[in-house]
Coordinates of C-alpha atoms in Angstrom, one line a residue:
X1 CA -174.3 20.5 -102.6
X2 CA -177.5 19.8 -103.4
X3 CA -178.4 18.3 -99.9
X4 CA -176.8 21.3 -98.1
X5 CA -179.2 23.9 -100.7
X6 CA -182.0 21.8 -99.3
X7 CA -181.1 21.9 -95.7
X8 CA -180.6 25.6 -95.7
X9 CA -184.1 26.0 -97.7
X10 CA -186.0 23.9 -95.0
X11 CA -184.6 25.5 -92.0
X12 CA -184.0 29.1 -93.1
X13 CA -188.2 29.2 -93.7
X14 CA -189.3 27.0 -90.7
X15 CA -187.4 29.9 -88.3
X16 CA -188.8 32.8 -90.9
X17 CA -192.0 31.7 -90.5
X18 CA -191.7 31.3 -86.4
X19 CA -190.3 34.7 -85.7
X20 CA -193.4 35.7 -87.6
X21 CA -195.2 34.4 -85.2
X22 CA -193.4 35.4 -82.3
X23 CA -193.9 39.0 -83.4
X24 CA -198.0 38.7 -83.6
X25 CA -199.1 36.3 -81.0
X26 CA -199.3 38.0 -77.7
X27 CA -197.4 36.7 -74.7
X28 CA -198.8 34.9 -72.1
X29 CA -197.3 34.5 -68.6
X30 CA -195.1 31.4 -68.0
X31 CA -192.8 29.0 -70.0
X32 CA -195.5 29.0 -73.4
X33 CA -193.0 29.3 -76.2
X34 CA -190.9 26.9 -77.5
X35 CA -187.9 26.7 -79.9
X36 CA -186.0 23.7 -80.4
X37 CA -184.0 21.6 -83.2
X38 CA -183.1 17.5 -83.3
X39 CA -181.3 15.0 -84.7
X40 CA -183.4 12.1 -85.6
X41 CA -182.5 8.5 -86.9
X42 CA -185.1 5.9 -88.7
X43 CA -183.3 2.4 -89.4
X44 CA -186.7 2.5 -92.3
X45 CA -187.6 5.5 -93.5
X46 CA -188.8 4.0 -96.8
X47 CA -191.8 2.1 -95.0
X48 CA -189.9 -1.0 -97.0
X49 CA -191.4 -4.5 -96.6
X50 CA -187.8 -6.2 -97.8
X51 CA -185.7 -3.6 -98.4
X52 CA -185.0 -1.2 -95.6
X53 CA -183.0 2.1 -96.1
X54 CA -181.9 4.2 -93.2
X55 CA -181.9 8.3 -92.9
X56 CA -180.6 10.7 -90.9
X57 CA -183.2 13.7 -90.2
X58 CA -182.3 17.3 -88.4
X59 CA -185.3 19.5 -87.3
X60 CA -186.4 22.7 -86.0
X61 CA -189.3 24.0 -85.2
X62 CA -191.1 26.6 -83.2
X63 CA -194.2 25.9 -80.6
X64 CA -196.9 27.6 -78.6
X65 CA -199.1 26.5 -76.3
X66 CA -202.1 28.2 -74.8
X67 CA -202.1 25.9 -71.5
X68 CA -204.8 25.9 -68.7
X69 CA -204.6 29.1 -65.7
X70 CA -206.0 26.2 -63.0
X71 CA -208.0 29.3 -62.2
X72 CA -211.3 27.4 -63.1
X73 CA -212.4 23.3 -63.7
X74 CA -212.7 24.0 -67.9
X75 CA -210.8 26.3 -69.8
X76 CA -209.3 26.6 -73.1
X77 CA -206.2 25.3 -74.7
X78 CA -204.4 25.9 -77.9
X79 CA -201.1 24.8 -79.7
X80 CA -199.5 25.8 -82.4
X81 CA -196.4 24.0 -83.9
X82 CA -194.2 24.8 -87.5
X83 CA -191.4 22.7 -88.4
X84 CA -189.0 21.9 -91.0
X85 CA -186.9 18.7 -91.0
X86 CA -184.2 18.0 -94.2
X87 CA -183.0 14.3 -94.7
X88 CA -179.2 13.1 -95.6
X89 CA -180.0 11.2 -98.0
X90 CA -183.1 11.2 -99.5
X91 CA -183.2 15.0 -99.9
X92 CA -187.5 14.1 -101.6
X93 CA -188.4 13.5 -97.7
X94 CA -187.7 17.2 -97.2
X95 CA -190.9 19.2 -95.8
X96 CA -192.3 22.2 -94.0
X97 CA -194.7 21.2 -91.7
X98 CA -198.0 23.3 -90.0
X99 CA -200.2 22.3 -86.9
X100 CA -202.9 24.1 -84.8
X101 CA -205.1 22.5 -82.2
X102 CA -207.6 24.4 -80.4
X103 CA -209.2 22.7 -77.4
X104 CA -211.1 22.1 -74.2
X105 CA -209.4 21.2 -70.5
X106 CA -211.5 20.0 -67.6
X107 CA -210.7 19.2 -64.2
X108 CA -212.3 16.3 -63.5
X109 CA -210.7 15.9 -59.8
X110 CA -207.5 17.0 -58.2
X111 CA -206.0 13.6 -60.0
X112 CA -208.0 13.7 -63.2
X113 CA -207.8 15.8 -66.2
X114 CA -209.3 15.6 -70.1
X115 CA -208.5 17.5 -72.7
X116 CA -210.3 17.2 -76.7
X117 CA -208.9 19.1 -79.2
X118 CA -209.8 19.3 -83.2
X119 CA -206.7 19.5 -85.0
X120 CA -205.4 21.1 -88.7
X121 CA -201.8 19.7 -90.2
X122 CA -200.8 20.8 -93.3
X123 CA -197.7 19.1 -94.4
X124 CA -195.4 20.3 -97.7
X125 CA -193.0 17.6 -99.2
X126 CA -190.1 17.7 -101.6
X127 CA -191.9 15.2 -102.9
X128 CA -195.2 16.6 -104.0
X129 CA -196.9 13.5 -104.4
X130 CA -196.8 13.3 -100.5
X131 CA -197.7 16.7 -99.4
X132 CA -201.3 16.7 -97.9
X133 CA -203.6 18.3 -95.4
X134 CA -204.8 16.3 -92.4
X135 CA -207.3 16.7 -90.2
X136 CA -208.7 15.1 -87.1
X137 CA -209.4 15.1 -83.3
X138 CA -207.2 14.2 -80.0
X139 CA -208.8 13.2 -76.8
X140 CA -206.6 12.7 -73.9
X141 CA -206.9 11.9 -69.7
X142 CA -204.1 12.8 -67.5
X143 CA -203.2 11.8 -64.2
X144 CA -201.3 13.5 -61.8
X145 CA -201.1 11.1 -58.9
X146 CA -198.3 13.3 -56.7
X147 CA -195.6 15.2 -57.7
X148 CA -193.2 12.7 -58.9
X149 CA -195.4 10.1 -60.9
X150 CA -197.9 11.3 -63.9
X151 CA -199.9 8.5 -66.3
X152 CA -202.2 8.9 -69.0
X153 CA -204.6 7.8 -72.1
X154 CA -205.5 8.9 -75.4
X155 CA -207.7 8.5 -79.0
X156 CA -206.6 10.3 -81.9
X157 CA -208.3 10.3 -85.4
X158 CA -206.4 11.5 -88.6
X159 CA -208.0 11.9 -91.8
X160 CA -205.1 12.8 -94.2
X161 CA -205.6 13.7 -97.8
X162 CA -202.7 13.6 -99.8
X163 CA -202.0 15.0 -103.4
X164 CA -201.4 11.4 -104.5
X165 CA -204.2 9.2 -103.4
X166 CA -201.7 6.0 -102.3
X167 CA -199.7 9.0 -99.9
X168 CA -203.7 9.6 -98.0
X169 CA -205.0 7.6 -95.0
X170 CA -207.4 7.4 -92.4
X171 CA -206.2 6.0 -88.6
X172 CA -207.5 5.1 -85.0
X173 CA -204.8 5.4 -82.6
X174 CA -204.9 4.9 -78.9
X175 CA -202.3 5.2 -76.1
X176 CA -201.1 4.9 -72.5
X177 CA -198.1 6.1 -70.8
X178 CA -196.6 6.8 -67.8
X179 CA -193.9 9.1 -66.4
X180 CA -191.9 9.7 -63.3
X181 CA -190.5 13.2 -62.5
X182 CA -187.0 11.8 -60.6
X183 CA -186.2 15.5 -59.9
X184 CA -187.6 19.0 -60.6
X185 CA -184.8 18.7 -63.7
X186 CA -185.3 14.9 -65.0
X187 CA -187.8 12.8 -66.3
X188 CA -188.2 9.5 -68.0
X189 CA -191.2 8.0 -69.6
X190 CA -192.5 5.2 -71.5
X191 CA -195.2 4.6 -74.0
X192 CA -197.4 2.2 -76.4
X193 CA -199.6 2.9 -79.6
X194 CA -201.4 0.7 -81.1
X195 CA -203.1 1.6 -84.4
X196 CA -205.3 0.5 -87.2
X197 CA -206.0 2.5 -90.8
X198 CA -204.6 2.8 -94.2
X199 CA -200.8 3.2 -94.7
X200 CA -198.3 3.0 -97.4
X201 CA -195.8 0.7 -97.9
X202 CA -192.4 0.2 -100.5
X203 CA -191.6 -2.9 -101.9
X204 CA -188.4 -3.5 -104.3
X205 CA -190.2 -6.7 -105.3
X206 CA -192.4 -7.2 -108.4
X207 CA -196.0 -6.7 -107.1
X208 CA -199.2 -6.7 -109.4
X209 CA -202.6 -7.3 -108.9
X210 CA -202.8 -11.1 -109.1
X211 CA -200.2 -11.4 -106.8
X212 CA -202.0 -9.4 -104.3
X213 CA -204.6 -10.5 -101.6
X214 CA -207.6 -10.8 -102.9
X215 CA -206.7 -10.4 -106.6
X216 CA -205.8 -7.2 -105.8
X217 CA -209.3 -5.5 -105.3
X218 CA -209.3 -2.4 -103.3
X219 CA -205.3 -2.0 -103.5
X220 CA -203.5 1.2 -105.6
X221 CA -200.1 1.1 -106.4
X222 CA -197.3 2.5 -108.7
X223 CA -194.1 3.9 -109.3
X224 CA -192.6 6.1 -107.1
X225 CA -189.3 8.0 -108.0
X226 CA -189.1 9.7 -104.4
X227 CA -188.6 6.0 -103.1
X228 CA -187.2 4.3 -106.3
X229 CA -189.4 1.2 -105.4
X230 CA -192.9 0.3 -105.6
X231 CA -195.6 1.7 -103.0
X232 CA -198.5 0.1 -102.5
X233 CA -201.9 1.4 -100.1
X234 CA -202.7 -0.9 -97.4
X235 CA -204.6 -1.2 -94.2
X236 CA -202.4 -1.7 -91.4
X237 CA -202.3 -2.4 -88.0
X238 CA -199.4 -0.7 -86.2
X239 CA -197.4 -1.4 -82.7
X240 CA -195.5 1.2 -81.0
X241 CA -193.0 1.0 -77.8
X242 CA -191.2 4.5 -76.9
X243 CA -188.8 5.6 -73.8
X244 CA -188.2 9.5 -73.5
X245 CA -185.7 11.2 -71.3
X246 CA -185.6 14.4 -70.8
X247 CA -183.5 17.1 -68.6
X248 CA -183.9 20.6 -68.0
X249 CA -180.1 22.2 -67.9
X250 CA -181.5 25.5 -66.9
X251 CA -185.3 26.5 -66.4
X252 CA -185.7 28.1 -69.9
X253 CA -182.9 25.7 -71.7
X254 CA -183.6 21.6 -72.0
X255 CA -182.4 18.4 -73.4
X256 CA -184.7 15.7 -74.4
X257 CA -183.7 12.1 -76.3
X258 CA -186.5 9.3 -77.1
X259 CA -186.8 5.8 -78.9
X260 CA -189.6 4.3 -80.3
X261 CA -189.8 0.7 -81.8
X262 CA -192.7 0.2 -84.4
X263 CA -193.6 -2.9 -86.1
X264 CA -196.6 -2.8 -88.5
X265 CA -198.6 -5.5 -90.6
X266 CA -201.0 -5.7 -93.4
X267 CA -202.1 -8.1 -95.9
X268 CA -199.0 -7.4 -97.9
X269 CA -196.4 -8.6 -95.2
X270 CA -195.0 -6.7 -92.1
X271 CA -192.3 -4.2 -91.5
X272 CA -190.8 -2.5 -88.5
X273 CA -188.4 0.9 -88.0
X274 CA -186.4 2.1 -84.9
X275 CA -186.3 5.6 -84.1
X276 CA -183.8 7.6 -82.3
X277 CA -183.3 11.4 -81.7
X278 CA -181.9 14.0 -79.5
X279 CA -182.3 17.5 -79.1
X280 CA -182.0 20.8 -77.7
X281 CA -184.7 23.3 -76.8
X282 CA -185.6 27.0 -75.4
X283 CA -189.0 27.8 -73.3
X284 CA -189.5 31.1 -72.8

């Protein structure tokens, strides 16, 4: 019961809060709204370095974009995402989620494209402790090489405070992909991230300072009820492979599925988590 009061919380104010939106933003022509819910699965979705638990996740969420006209080489972008996403399980992973980018496009050639873009996230957790506001900046370079095949390149930075200091991190991320539009309806594409910054991990093992690298110096760790385990701050450096598909049933109504392999290491050991989700969205 208590999962099913959660799940009806979560989603019930993500779609408030979007049909708010949808009633003050102004429309702009073509396919710039976007409503859409998933069904995600992580194999460790308590970061775990020996003891891995696995979740199921559903989502929805509500996006706008401000994209380019192509009427001029640099104009303005903007997107705009809320989401709420409530666990099986482990009802404390629970959260609301905010994000708003505002950014630049140029046309750097009839093949090249950049985009920066600030960006605020404010994130809301069941479990307090992890709740935080994030901040940071995304720069990216497209490539549209004909109609059918698409690459590109990105940096993002993320500076994310939490309410519990082990919960806040810093990270460098960049990226590559490349994607091939089989027809106007389907479309695969693969990915890699690597990353380096502070992360948290879980450990069900006894872990104290003299056991630690370094005699512990520069580490914080505790208790944490949400996780039943240990969690301990590290710095990281992270690995990640994805494969999207995706498939548009109608020209306002789509399917998309991804997975995405991560392994992560750190003075305190190495972990890894696979990812799989599927889902149904609406562009209007």
């Amino acid at each position: 019961m208590r999962i099913a009061r959660n799940v009806g919380k979560y989603i019930s104010i993500a779609m408030l809060t979007t049909a708010v939106l949808l009633a003050f933003v102004p429309q702009v022509s073509g396919f710039d709204w976007d409503l859409g819910a998933r069904l995600g699965y992580e194999s460790n979705v308590n970061r775990s370095l020996d003891d891995a638990k696995a979740d199921t996740a559903f989502t929805v969420y509500g996006s706008y974009d401000r994209l380019p006209s192509g009427e001029s080489r640099v104009d303005w972008t903007l997107r705009v995402t809320l989401s709420g996403s409530a666990y099986a399980s482990d009802s404390d992973l629970n959260q609301l989620s905010g994000f708003v980018a505002p950014g630049i496009s140029v046309f750097l050639s009839p093949v090249w494209s950049l985009n920066v873009a600030p960006f605020l996230k404010v994130k809301a957790v069941s479990d307090s402790e992890q709740s935080a506001l994030a901040y940071g900046a995304r720069a990216s370079l497209s490539q549209r090489w004909n109609p059918r095949f698409y690459t590109g390149q990105y940096y993002v930075y993320t500076n994310s405070s939490a309410n519990e200091e082990i919960y806040s991190y810093y990270e460098n991320a960049v990226g590559i992909l490349a994607g091939v539009n089989w027809t106007p309806a389907f479309f695969t594409e693969i990915g890699y991230e690597y990353a380096h910054g502070d992360s948290f991990v879980t450990s069900a093992s006894t872990i104290t300072a003299a056991s630690m690298p370094a005699r512990g110096r520069g580490y914080r760790y505790g208790y944490s009820p949400a996780f039943d385990a240990l969690v301990v701050k590290d710095t990281v450096d992270r690995h990640s492979f994805s494969v999207n598909v995706g498939y548009d049933v109608t020209k306002a109504i789509y399917a998309v599925s991804g997975y995405t392999y991560t392994s992560e290491s750190g003075d305190l050991g190495s972990l890894d988590n696979h990812a799989v989700f599927a889902g149904l969205g609406y562009r209007f």
